[in-house]
XYZ file of C-alpha atoms in Angstrom:
123
model
C -0.109 0.205 -0.065
C 2.457 2.759 -1.142
C -0.142 5.663 -0.544
C 0.157 4.622 3.416
C 3.828 4.724 3.451
C 3.787 7.976 1.429
C 1.623 9.446 4.520
C 4.090 8.146 7.089
C 1.748 5.176 8.150
C 3.392 1.615 8.476
C 1.191 -1.214 9.083
C 2.533 -3.613 11.717
C 0.698 -6.549 10.378
C -1.658 -6.942 7.522
C -4.988 -5.282 7.940
C -7.988 -7.636 8.529
C -10.540 -6.918 6.056
C -14.098 -8.698 6.008
C -16.461 -7.344 3.337
C -19.816 -8.511 2.261
C -20.914 -7.430 -1.445
C -24.472 -7.438 -2.175
C -25.607 -7.103 -5.650
C -29.114 -6.575 -6.787
C -30.605 -8.872 -9.425
C -31.160 -5.817 -11.597
C -28.216 -3.616 -11.004
C -29.257 -0.079 -11.848
C -28.526 3.457 -10.199
C -31.849 3.053 -8.325
C -30.298 -0.061 -6.716
C -26.580 0.057 -6.506
C -24.411 -2.575 -5.130
C -23.445 -2.386 -1.609
C -20.315 -3.456 0.407
C -20.300 -3.473 4.082
C -17.744 -4.761 6.440
C -15.041 -4.117 8.876
C -11.496 -2.973 8.738
C -9.039 -3.618 11.441
C -5.286 -2.794 11.390
C -2.545 -1.617 13.824
C -0.394 0.989 12.376
C 2.915 2.829 13.314
C 2.968 6.342 13.399
C 5.210 9.065 14.367
C 4.166 11.031 17.733
C 4.252 14.899 16.772
C 5.082 15.655 20.277
C 8.046 13.711 21.034
C 8.802 12.359 17.216
C 8.810 8.832 18.651
C 7.051 5.638 17.200
C 3.797 4.908 18.429
C 1.153 2.283 17.900
C -2.231 3.102 16.784
C -5.274 0.850 16.409
C -7.755 1.348 13.652
C -11.021 -0.148 13.519
C -13.539 1.074 10.931
C -17.255 -0.391 9.943
C -17.813 0.504 6.476
C -20.720 0.784 4.270
C -20.202 1.594 0.662
C -22.689 2.027 -2.224
C -21.103 1.466 -5.630
C -22.456 4.105 -8.027
C -21.710 5.185 -11.883
C -21.574 9.060 -10.767
C -21.114 11.354 -7.681
C -24.832 12.575 -8.256
C -26.323 9.386 -7.573
C -28.249 9.482 -4.453
C -27.086 6.907 -1.831
C -28.577 5.937 1.517
C -28.169 8.309 4.427
C -25.675 6.194 6.094
C -23.569 4.845 3.080
C -20.551 6.208 1.541
C -20.751 6.562 -2.297
C -18.016 4.767 -4.178
C -18.012 6.220 -7.851
C -16.867 3.224 -10.105
C -14.763 3.564 -13.157
C -16.421 1.457 -15.373
C -17.643 -1.612 -13.860
C -14.692 -1.958 -11.613
C -14.389 -1.636 -7.929
C -10.935 -1.320 -6.623
C -11.218 -2.767 -2.968
C -7.466 -2.208 -2.168
C -7.827 1.616 -2.897
C -11.107 1.779 -1.002
C -9.508 0.057 2.024
C -6.529 2.270 1.684
C -8.720 5.341 1.693
C -10.593 4.258 4.807
C -7.151 3.552 6.645
C -5.912 6.887 5.742
C -9.282 8.760 6.977
C -8.746 6.757 10.394
C -5.266 7.962 11.085
C -5.179 11.046 13.416
C -4.123 14.350 11.525
C -1.976 14.827 14.655
C -0.977 11.558 16.386
C 0.548 11.854 19.533
C 1.013 9.753 22.773
C -1.583 10.100 25.450
C 0.739 10.865 28.180
C 3.828 12.620 25.937
C 5.597 15.898 27.045
C 6.226 18.270 24.555
C 9.991 18.123 23.274
C 12.406 20.190 25.285
C 10.381 20.071 28.593
C 10.305 18.021 31.586
C 7.651 16.511 33.701
C 7.199 17.494 37.397
C 6.527 20.586 39.300
C 7.722 24.107 38.133
C 9.445 25.801 40.743
C 8.936 29.350 39.542
């Protein structure tokens, strides 16, 4: 997953992806195909306070509806995935979901700012 690497995200083990694809008998924009499932991953990120490595667990439920154009209406709780032709790129969709689940400013829960020390201030 090169886009994850470019964003500074390293998966510590392969992501667990379980999906269910539901294709209506008569596929149309009125009844788009649906993909639902769960993505679980453990990523190594760089803490933006101490610049050290940190683990971040990603767990995401997905519900995508596969549509021909972005103007097609989807269910309120669904995320539209616009198909290029008749192809659905599952790996790209999973990569997008992982990137969205990474915090924009990752940091350890109890991490001091660089150059500071913990403890009481004598001033």
